[in-house]
Short mmCIF file of C-alpha atoms in Angstrom, two decimals:
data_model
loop_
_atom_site.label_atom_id
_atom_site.label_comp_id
_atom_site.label_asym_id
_atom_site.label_seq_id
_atom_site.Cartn_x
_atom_site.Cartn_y
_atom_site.Cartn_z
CA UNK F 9 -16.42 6.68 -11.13
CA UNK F 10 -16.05 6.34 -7.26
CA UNK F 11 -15.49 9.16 -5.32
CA UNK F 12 -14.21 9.39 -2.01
CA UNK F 13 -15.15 12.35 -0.46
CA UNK F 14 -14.98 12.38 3.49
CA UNK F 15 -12.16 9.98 4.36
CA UNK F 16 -11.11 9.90 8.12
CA UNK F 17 -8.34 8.81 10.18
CA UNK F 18 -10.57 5.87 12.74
CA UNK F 19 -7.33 4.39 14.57
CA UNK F 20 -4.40 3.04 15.07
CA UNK F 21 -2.99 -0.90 16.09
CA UNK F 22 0.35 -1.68 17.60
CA UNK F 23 -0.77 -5.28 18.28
CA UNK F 24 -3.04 -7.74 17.14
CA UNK F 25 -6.17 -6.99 19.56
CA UNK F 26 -6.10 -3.28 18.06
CA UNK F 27 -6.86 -4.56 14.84
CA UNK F 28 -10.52 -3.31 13.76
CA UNK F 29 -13.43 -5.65 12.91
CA UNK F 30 -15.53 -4.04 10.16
CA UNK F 31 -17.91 -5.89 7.30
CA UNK F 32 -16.56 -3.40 5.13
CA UNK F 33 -13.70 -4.59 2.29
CA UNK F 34 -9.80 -3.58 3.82
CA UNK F 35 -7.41 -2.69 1.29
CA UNK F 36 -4.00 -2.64 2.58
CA UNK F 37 -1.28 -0.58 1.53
CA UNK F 38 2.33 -2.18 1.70
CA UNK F 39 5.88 -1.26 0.22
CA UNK F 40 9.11 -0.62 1.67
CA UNK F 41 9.87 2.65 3.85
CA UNK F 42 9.86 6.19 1.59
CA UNK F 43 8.19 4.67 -1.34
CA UNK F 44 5.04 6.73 -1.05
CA UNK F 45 2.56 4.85 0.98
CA UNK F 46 1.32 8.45 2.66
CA UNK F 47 1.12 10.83 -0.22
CA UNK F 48 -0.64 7.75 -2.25
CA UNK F 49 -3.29 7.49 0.30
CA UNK F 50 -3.70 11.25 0.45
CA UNK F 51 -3.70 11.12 -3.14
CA UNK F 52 -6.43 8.38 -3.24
CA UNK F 53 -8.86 9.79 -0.99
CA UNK F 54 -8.41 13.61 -2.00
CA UNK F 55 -7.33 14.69 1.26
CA UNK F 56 -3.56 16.14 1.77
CA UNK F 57 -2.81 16.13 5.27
CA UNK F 58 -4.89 12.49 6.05
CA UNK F 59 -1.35 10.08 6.48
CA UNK F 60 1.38 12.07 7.42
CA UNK F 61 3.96 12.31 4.87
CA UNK F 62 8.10 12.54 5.96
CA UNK F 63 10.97 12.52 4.00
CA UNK F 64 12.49 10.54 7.00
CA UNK F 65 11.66 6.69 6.00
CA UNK F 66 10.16 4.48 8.54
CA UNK F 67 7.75 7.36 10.17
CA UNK F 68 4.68 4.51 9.72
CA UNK F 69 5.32 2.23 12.85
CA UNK F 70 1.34 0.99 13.34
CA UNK F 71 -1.05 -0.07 11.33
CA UNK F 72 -3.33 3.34 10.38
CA UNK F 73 -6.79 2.90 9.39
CA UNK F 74 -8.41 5.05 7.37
CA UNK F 75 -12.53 4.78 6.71
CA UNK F 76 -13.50 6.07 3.13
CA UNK F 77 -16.57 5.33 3.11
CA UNK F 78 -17.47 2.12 1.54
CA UNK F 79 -13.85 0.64 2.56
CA UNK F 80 -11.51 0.93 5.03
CA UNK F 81 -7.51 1.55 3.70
CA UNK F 82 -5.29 0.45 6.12
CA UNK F 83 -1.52 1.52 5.97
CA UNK F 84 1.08 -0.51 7.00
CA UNK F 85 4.56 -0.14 8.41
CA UNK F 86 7.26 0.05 5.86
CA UNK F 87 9.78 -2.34 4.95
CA UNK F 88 13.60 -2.36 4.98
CA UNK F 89 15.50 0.80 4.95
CA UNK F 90 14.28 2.77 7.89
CA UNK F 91 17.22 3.70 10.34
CA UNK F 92 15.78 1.83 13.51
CA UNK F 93 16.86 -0.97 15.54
CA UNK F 94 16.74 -4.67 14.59
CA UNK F 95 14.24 -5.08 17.58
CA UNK F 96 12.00 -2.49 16.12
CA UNK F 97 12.22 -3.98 12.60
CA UNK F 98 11.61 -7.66 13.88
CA UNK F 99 8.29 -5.51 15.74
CA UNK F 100 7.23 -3.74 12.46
CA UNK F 101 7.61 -7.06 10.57
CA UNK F 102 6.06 -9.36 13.00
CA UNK F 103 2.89 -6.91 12.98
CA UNK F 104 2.54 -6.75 9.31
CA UNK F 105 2.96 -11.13 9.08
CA UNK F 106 -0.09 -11.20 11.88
CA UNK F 107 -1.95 -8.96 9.92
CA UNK F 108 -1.95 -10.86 6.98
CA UNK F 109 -2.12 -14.22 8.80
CA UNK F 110 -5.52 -12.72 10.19
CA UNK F 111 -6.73 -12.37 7.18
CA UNK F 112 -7.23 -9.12 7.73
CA UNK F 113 -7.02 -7.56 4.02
CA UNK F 114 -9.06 -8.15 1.22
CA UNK F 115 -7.06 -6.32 -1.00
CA UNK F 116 -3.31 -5.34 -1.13
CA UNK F 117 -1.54 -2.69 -2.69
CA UNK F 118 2.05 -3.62 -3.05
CA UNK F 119 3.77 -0.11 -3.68
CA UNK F 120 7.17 -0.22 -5.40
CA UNK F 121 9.31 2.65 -6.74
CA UNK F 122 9.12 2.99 -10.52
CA UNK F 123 12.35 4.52 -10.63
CA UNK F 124 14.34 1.69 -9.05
CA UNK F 125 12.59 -1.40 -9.69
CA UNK F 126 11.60 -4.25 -6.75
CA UNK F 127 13.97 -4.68 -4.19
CA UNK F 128 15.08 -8.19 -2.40
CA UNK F 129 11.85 -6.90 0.49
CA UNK F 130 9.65 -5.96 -2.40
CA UNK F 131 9.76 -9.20 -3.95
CA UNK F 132 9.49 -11.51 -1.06
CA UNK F 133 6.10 -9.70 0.03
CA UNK F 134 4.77 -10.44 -3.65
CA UNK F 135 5.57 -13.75 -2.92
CA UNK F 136 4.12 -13.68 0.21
CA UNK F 137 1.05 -12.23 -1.21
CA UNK F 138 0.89 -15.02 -3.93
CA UNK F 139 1.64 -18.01 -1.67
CA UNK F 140 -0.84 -16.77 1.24
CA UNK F 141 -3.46 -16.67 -2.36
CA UNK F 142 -3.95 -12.91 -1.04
CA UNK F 143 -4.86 -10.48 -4.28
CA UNK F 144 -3.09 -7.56 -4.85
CA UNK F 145 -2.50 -4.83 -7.58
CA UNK F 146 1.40 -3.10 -8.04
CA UNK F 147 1.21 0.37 -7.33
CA UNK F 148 4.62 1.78 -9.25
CA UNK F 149 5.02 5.12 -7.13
CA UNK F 150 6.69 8.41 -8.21
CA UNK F 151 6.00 7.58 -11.93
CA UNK F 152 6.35 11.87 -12.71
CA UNK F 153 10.57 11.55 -12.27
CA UNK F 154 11.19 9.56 -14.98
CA UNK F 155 10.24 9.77 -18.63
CA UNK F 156 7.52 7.88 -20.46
CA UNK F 157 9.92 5.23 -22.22
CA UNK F 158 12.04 4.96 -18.99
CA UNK F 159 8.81 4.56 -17.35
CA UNK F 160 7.59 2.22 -19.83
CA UNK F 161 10.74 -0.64 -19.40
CA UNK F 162 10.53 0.10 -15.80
CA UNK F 163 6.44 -1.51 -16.02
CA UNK F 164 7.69 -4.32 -18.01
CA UNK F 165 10.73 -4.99 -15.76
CA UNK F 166 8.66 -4.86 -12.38
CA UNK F 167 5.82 -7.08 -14.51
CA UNK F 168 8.75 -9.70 -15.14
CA UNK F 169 9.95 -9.78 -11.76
CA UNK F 170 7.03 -10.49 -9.94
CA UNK F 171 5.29 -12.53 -12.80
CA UNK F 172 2.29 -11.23 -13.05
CA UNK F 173 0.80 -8.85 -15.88
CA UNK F 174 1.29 -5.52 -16.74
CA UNK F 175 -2.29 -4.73 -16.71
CA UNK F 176 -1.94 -5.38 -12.84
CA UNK F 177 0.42 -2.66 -12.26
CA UNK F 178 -0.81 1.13 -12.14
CA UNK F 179 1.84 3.86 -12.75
CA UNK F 180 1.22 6.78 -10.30
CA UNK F 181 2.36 9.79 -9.17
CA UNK F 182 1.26 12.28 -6.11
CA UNK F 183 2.27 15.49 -7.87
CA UNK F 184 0.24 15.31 -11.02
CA UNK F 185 -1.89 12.84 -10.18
CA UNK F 186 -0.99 10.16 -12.53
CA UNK F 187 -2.75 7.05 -12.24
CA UNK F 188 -5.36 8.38 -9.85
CA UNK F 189 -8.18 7.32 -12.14
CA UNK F 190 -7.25 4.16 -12.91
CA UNK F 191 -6.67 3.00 -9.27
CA UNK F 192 -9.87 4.16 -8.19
CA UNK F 193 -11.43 2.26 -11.25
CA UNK F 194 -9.63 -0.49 -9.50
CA UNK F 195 -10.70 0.07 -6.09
CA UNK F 196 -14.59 -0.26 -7.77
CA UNK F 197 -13.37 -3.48 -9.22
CA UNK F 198 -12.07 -5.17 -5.97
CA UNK F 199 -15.50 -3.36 -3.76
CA UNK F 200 -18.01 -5.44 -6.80
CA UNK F 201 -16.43 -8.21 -5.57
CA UNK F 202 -18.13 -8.06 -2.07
#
């Protein structure tokens, strides 16, 4: 089982030319603002202070890469929600579209809230994902506040509404570390393909 010992912070991009070059695979981690993007990265590479984590949506402005090793993760601005300007949104969203226009992800975790389902954002990035033929695996965050069966429909529903199986969506949680071992089984999985 991969284990990611010594992840570090390398940098962060406000604009295209600050986006790294690196032969190593780039997973990207997307969802809309407070969904969990932070404490599933800390939770990933075993480090708890490695993305800052808010309870004020929208904190992720950049893209933030983080080196673990034999990939880099890089986390993107949220989506939606966040109480900033239009301007800033149009910024956040602009980056994120030249990102993945620049091929710059090999990999894409599309982090949704188990709780509540996609939204209207959380769908069109899936099929932004599918039409730009850019592979991804659902990561249904905060899987600990709801109960197994709730939990359960919720996988199905999200499964349905971005058509895809549910063997490509990975219930997790931060606090009890749900899912933890299955996503870095994935994270093997996408690496053996380079």
């Amino acid at each position: 089982m991969l284990k990611i010992t010594n992840a570090e912070f390398i940098t962060s991009a406000a604009a295209r030319e600050q986006f790294i070059e690196t032969d190593k695979p780039v997973i990207a981690v997307c969802g809309k603002s407070n969904v969990g993007k932070s404490s599933f990265i800390n939770t990933v590479t075993n480090r708890k202070k490695l993305a800052k984590v808010s309870k004020d949506p929208g904190r992720t402005r950049l893209v933030n890469y983080f080196d673990c090793g034999k990939f880099i993760l890089a986390d993107l601005p949220g989506y939606g929600y966040a109480s900033v300007s239009k301007q800033e949104k149009a910024k956040w969203a602009k980056l994120i579209e030249t990102f993945f226009a620049e091929k710059r992800a090999d990999h894409v975790f599309a982090l949704c809230d188990i709780r509540h389902g996609p939204t209207a954002n959380d769908k069109q990035m899936i099929e932004y994902l599918y039409y730009n033929i850019i592979p991804f695996t659902v990561i249904a965050t905060k899987a600990d506040k709801i109960s197994k069966a709730a939990a359960a429909r919720s996988l199905q529903n999200i499964a349905a509404e971005y058509k895809c199986g549910s063997g490509n969506i990975i219930a997790v949680s931060s606090e009890t570390r749900q899912g933890l071992d299955r996503t870095l089984e994935r994270i093997e999985e996408i690496l053996a393909l380079f």
